[in-house]
Short mmCIF file of C-alpha atoms and ligand atoms in Angstrom, two decimals:
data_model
loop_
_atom_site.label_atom_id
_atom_site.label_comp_id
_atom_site.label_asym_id
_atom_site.label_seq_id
_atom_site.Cartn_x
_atom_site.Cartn_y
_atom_site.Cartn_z
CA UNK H 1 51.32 23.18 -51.82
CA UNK H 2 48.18 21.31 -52.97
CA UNK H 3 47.94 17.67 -52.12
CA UNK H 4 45.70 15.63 -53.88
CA UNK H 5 45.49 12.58 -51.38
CA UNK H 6 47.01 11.68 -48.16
CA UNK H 7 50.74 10.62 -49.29
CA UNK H 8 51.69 7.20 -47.99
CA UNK H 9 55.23 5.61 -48.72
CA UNK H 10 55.04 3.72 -51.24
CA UNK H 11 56.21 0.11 -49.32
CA UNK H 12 53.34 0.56 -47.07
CA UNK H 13 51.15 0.24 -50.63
CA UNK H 14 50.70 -2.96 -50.87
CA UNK H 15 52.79 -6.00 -49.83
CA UNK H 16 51.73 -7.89 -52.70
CA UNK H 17 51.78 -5.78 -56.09
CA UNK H 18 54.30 -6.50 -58.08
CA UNK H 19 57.86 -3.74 -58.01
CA UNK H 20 59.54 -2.43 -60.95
CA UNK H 21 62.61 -0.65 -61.41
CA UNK H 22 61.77 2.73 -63.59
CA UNK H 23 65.54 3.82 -64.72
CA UNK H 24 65.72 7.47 -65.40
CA UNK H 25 62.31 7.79 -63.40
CA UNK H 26 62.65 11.46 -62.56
CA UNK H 27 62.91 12.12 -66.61
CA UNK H 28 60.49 13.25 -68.65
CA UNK H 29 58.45 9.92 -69.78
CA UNK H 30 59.78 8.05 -66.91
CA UNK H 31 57.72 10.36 -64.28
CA UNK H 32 54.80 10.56 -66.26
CA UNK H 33 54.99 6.20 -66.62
CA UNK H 34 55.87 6.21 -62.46
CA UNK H 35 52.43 7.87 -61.96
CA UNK H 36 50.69 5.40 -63.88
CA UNK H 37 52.01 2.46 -62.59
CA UNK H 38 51.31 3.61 -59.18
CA UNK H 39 48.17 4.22 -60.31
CA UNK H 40 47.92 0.80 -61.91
CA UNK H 41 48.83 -0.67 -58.52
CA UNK H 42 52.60 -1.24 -58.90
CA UNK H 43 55.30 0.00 -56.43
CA UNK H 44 58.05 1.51 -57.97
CA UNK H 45 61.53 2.32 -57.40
CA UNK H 46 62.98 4.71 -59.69
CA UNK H 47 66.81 4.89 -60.03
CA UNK H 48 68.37 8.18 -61.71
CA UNK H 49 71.58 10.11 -61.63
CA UNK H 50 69.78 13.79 -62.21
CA UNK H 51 72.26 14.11 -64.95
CA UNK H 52 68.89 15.61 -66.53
CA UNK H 53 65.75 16.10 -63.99
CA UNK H 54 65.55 17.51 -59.79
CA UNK H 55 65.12 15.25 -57.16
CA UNK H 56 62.17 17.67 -56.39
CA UNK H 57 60.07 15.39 -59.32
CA UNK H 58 59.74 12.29 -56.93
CA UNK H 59 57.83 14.61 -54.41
CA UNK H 60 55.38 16.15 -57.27
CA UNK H 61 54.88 12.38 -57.88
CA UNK H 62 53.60 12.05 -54.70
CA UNK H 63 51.85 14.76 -54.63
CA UNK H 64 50.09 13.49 -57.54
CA UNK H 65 49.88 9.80 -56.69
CA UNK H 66 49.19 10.00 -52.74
CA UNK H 67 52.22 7.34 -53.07
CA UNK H 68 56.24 8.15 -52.55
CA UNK H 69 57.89 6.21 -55.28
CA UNK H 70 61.25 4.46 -53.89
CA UNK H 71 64.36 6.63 -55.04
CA UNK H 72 67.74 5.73 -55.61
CA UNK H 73 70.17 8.27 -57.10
CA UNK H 74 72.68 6.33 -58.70
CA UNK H 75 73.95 5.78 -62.27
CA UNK H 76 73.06 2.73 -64.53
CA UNK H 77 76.65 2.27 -65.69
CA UNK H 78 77.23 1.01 -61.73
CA UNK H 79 76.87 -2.10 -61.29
CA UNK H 80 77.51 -1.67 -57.50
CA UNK H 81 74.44 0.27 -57.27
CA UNK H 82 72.53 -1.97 -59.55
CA UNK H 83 73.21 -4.83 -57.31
CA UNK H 84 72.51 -3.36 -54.26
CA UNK H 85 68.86 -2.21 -55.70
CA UNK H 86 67.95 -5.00 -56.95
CA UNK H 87 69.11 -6.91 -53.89
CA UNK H 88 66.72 -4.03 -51.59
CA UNK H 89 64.15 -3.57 -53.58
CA UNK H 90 63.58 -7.29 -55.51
CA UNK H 91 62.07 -5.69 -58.61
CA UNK H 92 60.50 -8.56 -60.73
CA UNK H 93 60.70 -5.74 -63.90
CA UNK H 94 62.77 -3.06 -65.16
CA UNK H 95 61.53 0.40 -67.72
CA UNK H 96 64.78 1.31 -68.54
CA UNK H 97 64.39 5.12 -69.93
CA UNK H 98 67.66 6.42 -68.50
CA UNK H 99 69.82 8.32 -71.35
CA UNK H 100 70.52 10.89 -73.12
CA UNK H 101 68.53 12.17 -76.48
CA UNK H 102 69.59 15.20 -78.10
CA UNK H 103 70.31 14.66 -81.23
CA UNK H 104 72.80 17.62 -81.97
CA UNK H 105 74.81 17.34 -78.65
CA UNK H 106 75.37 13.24 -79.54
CA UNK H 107 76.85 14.35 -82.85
CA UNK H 108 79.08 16.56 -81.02
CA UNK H 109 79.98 13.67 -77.94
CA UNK H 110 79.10 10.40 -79.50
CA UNK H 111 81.67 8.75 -77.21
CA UNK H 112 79.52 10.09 -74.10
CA UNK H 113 76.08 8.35 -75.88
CA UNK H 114 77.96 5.29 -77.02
CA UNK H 115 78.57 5.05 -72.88
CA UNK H 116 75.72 6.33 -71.62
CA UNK H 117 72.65 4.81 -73.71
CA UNK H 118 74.81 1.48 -75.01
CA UNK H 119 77.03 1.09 -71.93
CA UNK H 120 74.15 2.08 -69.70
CA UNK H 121 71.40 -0.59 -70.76
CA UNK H 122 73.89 -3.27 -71.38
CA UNK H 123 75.28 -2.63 -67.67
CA UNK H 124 71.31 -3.12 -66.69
CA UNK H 125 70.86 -5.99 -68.15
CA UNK H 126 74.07 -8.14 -66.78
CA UNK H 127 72.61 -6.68 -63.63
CA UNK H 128 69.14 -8.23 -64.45
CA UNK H 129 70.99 -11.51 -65.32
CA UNK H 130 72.65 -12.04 -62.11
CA UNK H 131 69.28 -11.11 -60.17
CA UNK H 132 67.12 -13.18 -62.22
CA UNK H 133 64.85 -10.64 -63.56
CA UNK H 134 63.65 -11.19 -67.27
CA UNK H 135 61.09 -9.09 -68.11
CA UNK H 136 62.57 -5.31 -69.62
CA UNK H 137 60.78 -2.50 -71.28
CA UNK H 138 63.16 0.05 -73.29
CA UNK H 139 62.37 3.39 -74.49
CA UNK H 140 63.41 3.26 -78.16
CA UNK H 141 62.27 5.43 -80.97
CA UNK H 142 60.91 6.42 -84.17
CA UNK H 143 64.49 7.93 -85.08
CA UNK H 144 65.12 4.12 -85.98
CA UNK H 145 63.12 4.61 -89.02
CA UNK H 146 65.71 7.39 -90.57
CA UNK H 147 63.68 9.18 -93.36
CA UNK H 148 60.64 7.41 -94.07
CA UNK H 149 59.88 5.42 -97.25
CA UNK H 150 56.19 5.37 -96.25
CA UNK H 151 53.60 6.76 -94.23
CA UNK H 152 52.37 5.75 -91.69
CA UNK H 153 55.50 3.74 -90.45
CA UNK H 154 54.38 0.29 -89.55
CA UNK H 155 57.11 -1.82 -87.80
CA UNK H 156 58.70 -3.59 -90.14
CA UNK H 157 59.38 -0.53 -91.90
CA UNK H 158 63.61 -0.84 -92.13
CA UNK H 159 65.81 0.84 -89.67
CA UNK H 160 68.63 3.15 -90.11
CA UNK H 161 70.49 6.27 -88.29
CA UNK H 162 71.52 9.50 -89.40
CA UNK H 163 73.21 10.34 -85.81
CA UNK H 164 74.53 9.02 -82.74
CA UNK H 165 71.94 8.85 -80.42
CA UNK H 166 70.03 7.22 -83.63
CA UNK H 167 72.86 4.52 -83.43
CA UNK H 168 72.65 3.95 -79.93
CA UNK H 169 68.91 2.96 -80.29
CA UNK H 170 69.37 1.35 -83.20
CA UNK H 171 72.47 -0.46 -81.08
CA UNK H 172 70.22 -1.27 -77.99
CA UNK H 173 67.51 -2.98 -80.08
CA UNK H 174 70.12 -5.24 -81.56
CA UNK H 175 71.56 -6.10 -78.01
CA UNK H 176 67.43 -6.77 -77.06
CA UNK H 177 67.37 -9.42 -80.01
CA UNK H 178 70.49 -11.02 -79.51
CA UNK H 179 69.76 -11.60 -75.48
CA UNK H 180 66.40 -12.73 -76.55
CA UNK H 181 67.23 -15.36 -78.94
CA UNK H 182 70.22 -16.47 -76.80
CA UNK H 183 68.55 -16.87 -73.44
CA UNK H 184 65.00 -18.69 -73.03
CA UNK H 185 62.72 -16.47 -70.55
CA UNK H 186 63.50 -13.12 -71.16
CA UNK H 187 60.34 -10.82 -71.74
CA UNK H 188 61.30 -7.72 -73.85
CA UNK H 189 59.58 -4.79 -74.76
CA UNK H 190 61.07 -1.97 -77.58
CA UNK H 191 58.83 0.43 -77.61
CA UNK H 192 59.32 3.18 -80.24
CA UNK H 193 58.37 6.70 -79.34
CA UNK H 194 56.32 8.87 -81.83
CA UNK H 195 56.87 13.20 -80.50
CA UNK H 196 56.17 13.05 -76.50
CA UNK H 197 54.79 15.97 -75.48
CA UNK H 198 52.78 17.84 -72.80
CA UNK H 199 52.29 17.14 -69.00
CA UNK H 200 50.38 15.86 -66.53
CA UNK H 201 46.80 17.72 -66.14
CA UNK H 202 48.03 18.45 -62.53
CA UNK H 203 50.78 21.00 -63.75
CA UNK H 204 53.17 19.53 -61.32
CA UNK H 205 55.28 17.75 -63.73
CA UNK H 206 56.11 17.92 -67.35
CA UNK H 207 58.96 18.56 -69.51
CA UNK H 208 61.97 20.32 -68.11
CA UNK H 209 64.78 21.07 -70.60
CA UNK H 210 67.97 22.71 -69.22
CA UNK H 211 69.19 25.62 -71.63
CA UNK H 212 67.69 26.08 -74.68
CA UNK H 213 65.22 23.59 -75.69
CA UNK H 214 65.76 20.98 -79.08
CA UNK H 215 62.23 20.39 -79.11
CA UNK H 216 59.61 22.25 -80.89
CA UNK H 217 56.80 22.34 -77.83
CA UNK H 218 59.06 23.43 -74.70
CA UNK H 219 60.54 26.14 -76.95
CA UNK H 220 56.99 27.19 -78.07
CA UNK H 221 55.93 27.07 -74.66
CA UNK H 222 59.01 29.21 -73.86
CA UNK H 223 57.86 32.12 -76.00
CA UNK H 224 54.49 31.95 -74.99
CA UNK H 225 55.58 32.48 -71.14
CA UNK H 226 58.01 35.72 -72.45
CA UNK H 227 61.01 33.79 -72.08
CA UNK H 228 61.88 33.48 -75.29
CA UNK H 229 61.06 36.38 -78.30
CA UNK H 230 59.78 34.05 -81.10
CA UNK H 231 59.70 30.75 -82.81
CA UNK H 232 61.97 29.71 -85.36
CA UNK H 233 60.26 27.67 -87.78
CA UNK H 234 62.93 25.25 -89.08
CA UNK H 235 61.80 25.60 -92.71
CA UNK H 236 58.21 26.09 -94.95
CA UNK H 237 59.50 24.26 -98.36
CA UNK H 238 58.38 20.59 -97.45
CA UNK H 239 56.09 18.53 -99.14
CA UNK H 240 53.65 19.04 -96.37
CA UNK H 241 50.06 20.86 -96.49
CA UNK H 242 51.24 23.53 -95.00
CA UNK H 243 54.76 23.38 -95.98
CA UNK H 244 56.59 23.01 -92.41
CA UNK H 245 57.61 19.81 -90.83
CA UNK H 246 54.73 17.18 -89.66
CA UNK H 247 54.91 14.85 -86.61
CA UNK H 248 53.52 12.60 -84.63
CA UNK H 249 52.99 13.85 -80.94
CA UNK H 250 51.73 12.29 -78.01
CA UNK H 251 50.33 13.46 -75.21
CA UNK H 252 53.31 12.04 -72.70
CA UNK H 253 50.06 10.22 -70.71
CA UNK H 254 48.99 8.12 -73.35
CA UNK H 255 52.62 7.19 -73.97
CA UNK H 256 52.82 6.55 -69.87
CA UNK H 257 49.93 4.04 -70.03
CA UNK H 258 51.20 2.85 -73.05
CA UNK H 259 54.04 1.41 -71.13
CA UNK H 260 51.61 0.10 -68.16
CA UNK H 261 49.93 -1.77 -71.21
CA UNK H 262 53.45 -3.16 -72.78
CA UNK H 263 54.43 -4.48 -69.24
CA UNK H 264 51.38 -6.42 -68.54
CA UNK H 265 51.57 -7.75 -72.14
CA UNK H 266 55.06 -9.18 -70.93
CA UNK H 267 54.20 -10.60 -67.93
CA UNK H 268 51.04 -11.83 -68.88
CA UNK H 269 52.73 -13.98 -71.85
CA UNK H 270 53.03 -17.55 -71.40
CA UNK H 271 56.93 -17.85 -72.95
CA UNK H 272 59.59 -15.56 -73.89
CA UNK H 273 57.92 -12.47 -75.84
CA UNK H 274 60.45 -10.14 -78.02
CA UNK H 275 57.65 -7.24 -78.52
CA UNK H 276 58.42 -4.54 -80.90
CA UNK H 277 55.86 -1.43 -81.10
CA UNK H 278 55.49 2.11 -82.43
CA UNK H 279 53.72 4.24 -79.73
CA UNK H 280 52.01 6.90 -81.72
CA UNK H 281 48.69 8.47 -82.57
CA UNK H 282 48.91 7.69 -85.97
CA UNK H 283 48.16 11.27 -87.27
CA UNK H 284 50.65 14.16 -87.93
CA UNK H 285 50.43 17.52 -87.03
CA UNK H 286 52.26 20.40 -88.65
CA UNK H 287 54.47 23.14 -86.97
CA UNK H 288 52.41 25.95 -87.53
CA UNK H 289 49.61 23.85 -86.54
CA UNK H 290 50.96 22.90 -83.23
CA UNK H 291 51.84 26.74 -82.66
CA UNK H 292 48.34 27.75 -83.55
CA UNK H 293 46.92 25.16 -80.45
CA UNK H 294 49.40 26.46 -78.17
CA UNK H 295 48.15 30.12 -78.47
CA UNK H 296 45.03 28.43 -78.38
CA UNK H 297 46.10 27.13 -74.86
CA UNK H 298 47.53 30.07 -73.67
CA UNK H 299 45.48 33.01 -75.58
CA UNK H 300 48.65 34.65 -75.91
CA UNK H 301 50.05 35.30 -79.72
CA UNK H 302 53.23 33.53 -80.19
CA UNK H 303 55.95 35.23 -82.91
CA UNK H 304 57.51 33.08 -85.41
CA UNK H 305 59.54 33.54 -87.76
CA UNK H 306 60.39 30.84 -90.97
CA UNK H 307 64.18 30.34 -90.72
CA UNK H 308 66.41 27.46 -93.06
CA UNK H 309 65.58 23.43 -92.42
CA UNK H 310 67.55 22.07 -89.53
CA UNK H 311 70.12 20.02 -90.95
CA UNK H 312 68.66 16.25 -90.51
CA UNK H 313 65.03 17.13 -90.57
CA UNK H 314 62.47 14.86 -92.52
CA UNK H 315 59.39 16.06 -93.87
CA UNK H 316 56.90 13.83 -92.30
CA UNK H 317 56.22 11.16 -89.74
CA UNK H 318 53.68 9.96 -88.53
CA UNK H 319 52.94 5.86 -86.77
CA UNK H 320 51.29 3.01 -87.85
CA UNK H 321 49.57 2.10 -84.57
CA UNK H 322 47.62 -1.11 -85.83
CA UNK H 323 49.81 -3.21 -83.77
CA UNK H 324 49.96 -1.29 -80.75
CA UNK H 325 45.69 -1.32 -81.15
CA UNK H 326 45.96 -4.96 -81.94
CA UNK H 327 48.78 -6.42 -79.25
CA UNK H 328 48.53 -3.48 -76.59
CA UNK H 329 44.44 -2.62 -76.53
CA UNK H 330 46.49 0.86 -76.71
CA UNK H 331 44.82 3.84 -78.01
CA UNK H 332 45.84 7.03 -77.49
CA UNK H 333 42.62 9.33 -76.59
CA UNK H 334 44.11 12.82 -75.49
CA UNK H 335 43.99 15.79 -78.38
CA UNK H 336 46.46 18.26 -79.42
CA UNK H 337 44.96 20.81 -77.50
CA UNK H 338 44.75 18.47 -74.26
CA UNK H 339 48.62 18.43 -74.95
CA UNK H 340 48.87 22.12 -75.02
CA UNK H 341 46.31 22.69 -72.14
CA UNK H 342 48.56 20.74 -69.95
CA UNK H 343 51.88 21.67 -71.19
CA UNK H 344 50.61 25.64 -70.66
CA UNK H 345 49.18 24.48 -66.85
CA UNK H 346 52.79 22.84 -66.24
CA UNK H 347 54.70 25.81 -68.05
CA UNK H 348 52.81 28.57 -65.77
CA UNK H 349 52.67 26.50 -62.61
CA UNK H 350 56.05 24.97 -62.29
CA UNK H 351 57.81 25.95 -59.39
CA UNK H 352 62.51 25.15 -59.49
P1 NAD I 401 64.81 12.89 -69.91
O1 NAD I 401 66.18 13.42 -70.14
O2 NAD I 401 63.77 13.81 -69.42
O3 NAD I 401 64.88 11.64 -68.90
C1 NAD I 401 65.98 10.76 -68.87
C2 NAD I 401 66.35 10.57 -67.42
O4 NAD I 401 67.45 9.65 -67.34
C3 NAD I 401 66.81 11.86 -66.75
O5 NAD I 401 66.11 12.02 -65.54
C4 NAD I 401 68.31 11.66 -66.52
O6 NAD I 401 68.74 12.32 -65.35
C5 NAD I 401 68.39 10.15 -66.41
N1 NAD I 401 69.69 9.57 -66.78
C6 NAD I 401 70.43 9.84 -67.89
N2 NAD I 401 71.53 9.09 -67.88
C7 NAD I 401 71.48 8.32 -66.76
C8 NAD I 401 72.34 7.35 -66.20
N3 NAD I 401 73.48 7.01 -66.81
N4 NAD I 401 72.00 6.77 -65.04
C9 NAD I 401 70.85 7.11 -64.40
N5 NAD I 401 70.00 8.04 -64.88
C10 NAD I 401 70.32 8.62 -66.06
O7 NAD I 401 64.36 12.18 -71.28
P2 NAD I 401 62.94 11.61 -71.69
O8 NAD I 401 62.38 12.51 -72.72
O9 NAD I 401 62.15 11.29 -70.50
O10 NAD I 401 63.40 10.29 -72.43
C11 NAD I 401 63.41 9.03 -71.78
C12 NAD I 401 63.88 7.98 -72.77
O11 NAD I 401 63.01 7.98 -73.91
C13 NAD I 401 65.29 8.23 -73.29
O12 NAD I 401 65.94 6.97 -73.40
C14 NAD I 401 65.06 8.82 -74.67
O13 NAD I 401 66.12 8.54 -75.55
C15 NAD I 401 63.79 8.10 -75.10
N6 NAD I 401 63.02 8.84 -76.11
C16 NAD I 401 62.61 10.14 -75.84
C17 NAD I 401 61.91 10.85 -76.82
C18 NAD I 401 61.48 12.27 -76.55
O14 NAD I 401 61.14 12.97 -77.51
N7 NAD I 401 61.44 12.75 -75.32
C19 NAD I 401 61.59 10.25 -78.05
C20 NAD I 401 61.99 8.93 -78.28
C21 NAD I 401 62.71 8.24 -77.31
N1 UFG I 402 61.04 22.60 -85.07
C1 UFG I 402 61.01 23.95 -85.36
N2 UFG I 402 61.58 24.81 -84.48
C2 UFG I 402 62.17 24.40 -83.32
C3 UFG I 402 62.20 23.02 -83.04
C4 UFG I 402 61.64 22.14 -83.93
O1 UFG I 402 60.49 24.35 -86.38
O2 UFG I 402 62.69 25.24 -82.55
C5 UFG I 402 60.39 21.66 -85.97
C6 UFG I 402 61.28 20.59 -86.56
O3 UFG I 402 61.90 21.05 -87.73
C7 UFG I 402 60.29 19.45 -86.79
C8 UFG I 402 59.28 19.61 -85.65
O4 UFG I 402 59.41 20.96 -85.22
O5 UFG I 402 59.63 19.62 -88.00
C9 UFG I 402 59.53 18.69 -84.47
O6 UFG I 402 60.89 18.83 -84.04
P1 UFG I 402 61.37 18.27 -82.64
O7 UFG I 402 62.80 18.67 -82.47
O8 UFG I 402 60.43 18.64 -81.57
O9 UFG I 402 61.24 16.69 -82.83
P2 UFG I 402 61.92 15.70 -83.89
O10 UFG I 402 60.80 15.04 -84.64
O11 UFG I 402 62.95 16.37 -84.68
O12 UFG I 402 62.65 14.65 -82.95
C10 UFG I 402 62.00 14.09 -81.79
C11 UFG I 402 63.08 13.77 -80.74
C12 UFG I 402 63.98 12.69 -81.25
C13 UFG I 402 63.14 11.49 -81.64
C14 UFG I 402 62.09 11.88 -82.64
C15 UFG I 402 61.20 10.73 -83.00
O13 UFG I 402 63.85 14.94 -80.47
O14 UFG I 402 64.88 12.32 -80.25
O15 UFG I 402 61.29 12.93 -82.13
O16 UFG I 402 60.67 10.22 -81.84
F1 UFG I 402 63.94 10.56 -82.16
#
């Protein structure tokens, strides 16, 4: 297997960088963020239960990095475990993406979400408490926003959920603001996702759904590998261009040095910071759109077919990033087609 540098452990690094706890670090976002704050110069230690992700990830990491991330398989909702890695490790930051997300399984088990993604972070941050860590990034999301009443979503826009998992976020934020206002010192982060998608440009991690994917890109880029026969389309009646549903997606990079960006923001602030920002690219693609870039990607045709709306879908959403820009220096620079370059390099490369 390729290596792109010499892989060193990651506590021979650097003695002095700074350590941060990535929760859920073998996920999706997390491993995409744990490569670029290795590559930012932190050392990281990423603590996950595999409830959704291989163990394999943290050695494509450092592959990719040159640097073995710290690993801990564990579960947020144990505070024995929290204690003990925060008492080995001495993180002076936690990116706490650990949870679950799909939206129609939280419907069905909204006891298991309440536990996981409410139970979870609050468990995390007694744990930060007692170790004397203040400064927390969380993965929210643009679900907050319910069905928009404008576009592009800035902010302030109001919040509300149509699900569970919507509830939980919604839930987590609120905890966030309440610890903040109570407690001088604490350094917060909520950081609402836009549509995550693609993979690192390595192909040796990306998105890895078990079963039958939620999401419109790892289905499409299920078809366009033969796994899958065709696309369904989840409706061509909106009040969109083209009639199918429009979205924000980022390539998961930018979102990765996104965070990078919203952790130095915290620690760089003189006094207790409660930041709240969309993570975006402010522009919205369609459906058929995003299947047209992926056949672009993999010149392969992919089938579709237009099937009924998916009960819950909006129309349209898309970020106002202004604030991001304005507090974060963050722009996100990679295209829709990087997205499905790298997604298609990840999709045909990946090895279980
Ligand atoms: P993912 O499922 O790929 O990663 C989550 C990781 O957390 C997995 O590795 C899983 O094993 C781990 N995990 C789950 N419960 C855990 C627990 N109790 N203890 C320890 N580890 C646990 O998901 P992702 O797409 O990387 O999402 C990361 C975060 O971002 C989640 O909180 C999600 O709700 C949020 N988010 C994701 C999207 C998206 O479209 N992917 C959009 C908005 C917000
Ligand atoms: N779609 C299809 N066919 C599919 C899957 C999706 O046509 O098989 C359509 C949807 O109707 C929608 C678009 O593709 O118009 C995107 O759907 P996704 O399921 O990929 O993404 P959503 O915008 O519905 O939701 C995602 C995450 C949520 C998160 C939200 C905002 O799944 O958890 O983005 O960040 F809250």
């Amino acid at each position: 297997m390729l290596r792109f540098q010499h892989e060193i452990n990651n506590w021979e690094v650097n003695q002095v960088a700074s350590t941060v706890l990535v929760t859920g670090g073998t996920g999706f976002i997390g491993s995409h963020t744990t490569v670029a704050l290795q590559k930012a110069g932190y050392r990281v230690v990423i603590l996950d239960n595999l409830h959704n992700s291989h163990a394999y990830v943290v050695d494509n990491i450092a592959k990719i990095t040159g640097v073995r991330p710290a690993f801990v398989q564990g579960d947020v909702r144990d505070p024995q475990v929290l204690a003990s890695t925060f008492r080995q490790y001495t993180p002076d930051a936690v990116l706490h993406f650990a949870g679950m997300k799909a939206v129609g399984e939280s419907t069905a088990l909204p006891l298991v979400y309440y536990d996981n993604n409410v139970h979870g972070s609050v468990t995390m941050l007694q744990a930060m408490q007692a170790a004397n860590v203040r400064t927390f990034v969380f993965s929210s999301s643009a679900t907050v926003y319910g069905d928009p009443q404008q576009l592009p979503i800035p902010e302030s826009h109001r919040r509300e959920a149509t699900n569970p998992y919507g509830h939980t976020k919604l839930v987590v934020e609120d905890v966030l603001a309440n610890l903040w206002e109570s407690e001088p010192g604490w350094r917060i982060a909520r950081l609402r996702y836009f549509n995550p998608v693609g993979a690192h440009p390595s192909g040796l991690i990306g998105e890895a759904p078990q079963g039958i994917p939620n999401n419109l890109m790892p289905y499409v880029a299920q078809v366009a590998v033969g796994q899958r026969d065709k696309v369904r389309v989840f409706g061509n009646d909106y009040d969109t261009p083209d009639g199918t549903g429009v979205r924000d997606y980022i390539h998961v990079m930018d979102l990765a040095e996104g965070h990078v960006r919203a952790l130095e923001y915290c620690r760089d602030c003189d006094s207790s910071e409660l930041l709240t920002v969309n993570l975006g690219t402010g522009q919205g693609n369609s459906v058929l759109e995003m299947i047209r870039a992926f056949e672009q990607a993999s010149s392969r045709p992919i089938p579709y077919e237009i099937v009924d709306r998916r009960p819950g879908d909006i129309a349209a959403c898309w970020a106002d990033t202004q604030l991001a820009e304005k507090t974060l220096g963050c722009r996100a620079t990679r295209t829709i087609q990087d997205m499905c370059d790298d997604a298609w390099r990840w999709q045909t490369s990946r090895v279980e």
